C-alpha positions as MATLAB code, in Angstrom:
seq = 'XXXXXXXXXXXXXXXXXXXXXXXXXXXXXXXXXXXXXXXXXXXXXXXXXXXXXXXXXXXXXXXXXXXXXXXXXXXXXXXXXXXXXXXXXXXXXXXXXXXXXXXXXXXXXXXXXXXXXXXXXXXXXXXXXXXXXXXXXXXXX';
ca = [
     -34.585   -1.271   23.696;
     -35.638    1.350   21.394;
     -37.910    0.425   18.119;
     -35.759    3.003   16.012;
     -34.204    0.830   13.573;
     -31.566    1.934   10.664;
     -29.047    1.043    8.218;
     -25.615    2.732    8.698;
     -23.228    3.447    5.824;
     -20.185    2.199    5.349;
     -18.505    5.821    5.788;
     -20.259    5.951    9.300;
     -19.132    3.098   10.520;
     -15.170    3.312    9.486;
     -15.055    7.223   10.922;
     -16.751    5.980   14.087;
     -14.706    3.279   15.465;
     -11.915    5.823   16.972;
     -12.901    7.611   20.288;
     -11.719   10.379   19.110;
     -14.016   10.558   16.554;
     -17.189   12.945   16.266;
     -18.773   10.212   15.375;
     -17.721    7.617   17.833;
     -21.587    8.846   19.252;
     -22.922    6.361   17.183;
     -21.086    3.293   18.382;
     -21.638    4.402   22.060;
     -25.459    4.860   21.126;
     -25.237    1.579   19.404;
     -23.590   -0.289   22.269;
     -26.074    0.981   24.479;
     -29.254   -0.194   22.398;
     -30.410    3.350   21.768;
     -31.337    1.926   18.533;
     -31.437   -1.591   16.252;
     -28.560   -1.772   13.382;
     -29.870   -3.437   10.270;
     -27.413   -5.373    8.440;
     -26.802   -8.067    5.799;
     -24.157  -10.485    5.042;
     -23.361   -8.178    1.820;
     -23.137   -4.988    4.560;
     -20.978   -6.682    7.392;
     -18.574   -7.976    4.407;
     -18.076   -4.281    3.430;
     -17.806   -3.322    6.839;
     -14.619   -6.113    7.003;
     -13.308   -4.610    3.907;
     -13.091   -1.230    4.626;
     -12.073   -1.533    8.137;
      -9.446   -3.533    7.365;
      -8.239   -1.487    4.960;
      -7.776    1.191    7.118;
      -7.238   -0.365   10.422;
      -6.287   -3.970   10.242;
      -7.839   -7.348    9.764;
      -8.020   -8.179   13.501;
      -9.992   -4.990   14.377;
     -12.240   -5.465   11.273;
     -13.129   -9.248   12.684;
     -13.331   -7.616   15.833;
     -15.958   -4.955   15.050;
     -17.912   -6.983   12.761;
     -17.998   -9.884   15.711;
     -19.339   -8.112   18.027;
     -22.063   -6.424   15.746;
     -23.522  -10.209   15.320;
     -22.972  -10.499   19.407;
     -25.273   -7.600   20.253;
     -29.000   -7.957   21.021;
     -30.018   -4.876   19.122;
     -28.440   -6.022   15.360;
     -31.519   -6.941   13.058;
     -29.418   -9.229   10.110;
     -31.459   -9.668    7.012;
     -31.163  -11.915    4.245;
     -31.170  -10.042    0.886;
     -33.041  -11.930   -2.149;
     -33.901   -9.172   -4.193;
     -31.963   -6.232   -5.771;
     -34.480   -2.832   -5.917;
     -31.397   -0.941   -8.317;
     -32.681    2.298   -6.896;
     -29.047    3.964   -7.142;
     -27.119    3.739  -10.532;
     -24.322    6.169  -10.102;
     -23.030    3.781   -7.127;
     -24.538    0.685   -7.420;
     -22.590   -0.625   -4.369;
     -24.953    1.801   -2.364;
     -27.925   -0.414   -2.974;
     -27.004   -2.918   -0.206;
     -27.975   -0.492    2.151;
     -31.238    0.369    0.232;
     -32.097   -3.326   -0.183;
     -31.392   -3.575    3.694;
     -33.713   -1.059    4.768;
     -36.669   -2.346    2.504;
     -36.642   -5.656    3.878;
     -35.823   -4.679    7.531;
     -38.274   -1.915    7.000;
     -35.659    0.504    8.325;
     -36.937    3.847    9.724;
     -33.854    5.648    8.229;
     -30.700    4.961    6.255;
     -27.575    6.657    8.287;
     -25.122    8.065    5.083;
     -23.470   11.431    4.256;
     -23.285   10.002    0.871;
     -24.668   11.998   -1.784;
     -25.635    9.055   -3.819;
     -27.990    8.283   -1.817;
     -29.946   12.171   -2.325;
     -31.574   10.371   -5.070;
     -33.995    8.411   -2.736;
     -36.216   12.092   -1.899;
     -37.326   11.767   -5.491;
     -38.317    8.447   -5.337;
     -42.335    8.020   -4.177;
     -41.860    3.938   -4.007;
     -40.458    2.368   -1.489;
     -40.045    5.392    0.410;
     -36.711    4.770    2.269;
     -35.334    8.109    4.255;
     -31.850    8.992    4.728;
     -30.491   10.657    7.556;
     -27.046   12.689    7.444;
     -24.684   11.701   10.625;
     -25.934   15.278   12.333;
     -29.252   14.737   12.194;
     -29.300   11.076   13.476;
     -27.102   12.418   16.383;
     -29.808   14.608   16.714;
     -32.394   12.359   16.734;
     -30.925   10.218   19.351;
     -29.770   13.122   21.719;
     -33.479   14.432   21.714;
     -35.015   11.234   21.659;
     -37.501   12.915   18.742;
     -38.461    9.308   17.746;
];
């Protein structure tokens, strides 16, 4: 198994569950330990949420199941709040997640997250969905 280990946004997670998907890459990757998922309760919650919003409940159960059957999911428990992101501040579960799983990368196309580069301390680095690909395809790790 590969030591790369990352947070994935929300937004990543709902677009890649259909095959169809561009970014169904990183549940295939996923599945076949190219890397470690860091989550927390607060993370796979919102994961439930959104996918059954969009999907349904039984999928949502589904997905989130099998991320805590996996031998490559790192869950943390959260007991601090580093309020690095005010303009979402439902963003910072992900930023709390990678500090304390000491996450190589945060996986978002959310812009709310740009605000990290300017931030010296903790220096948590965010990936867009391309780049990760990128990473993984190349194995540039």
């Amino acid at each position: 198994m590969n030591d790369l280990r990352v947070v994935i946004d929300t937004n990543i997670i709902v677009r890649a569950i259909s095959g169809r998907s561009l970014t169904s890459f990183v549940f295939d990757s996923l599945f076949n330990q190219a890397f470690t998922l860091c989550v927390s309760t607060e993370i796979l919650f919102e994961y439930e949420e959104k996918l059954s919003q969009i999907y349904d409940q039984e999928i949502a159960e589904l997905v989130t199941s099998s991320f805590l059957l996996l031998p490559n999911i790192h869950k943390s428990d959260i007991y601090f709040d580093l309020r690095l992101v005010s303009k979402d501040v439902d963003d910072n579960k992900f930023i709390n997640c990678a500090f304390s799983s000491n996450s190589h990368f945060i996986v978002s196309d959310d812009k709310h997250f740009n605000v990290l580069a300017s931030i010296d301390f903790p220096k948590i680095n965010v990936l867009k969905y391309h780049q990760f690909k990128d990473l993984l395809i190349n194995k540039s790790f």
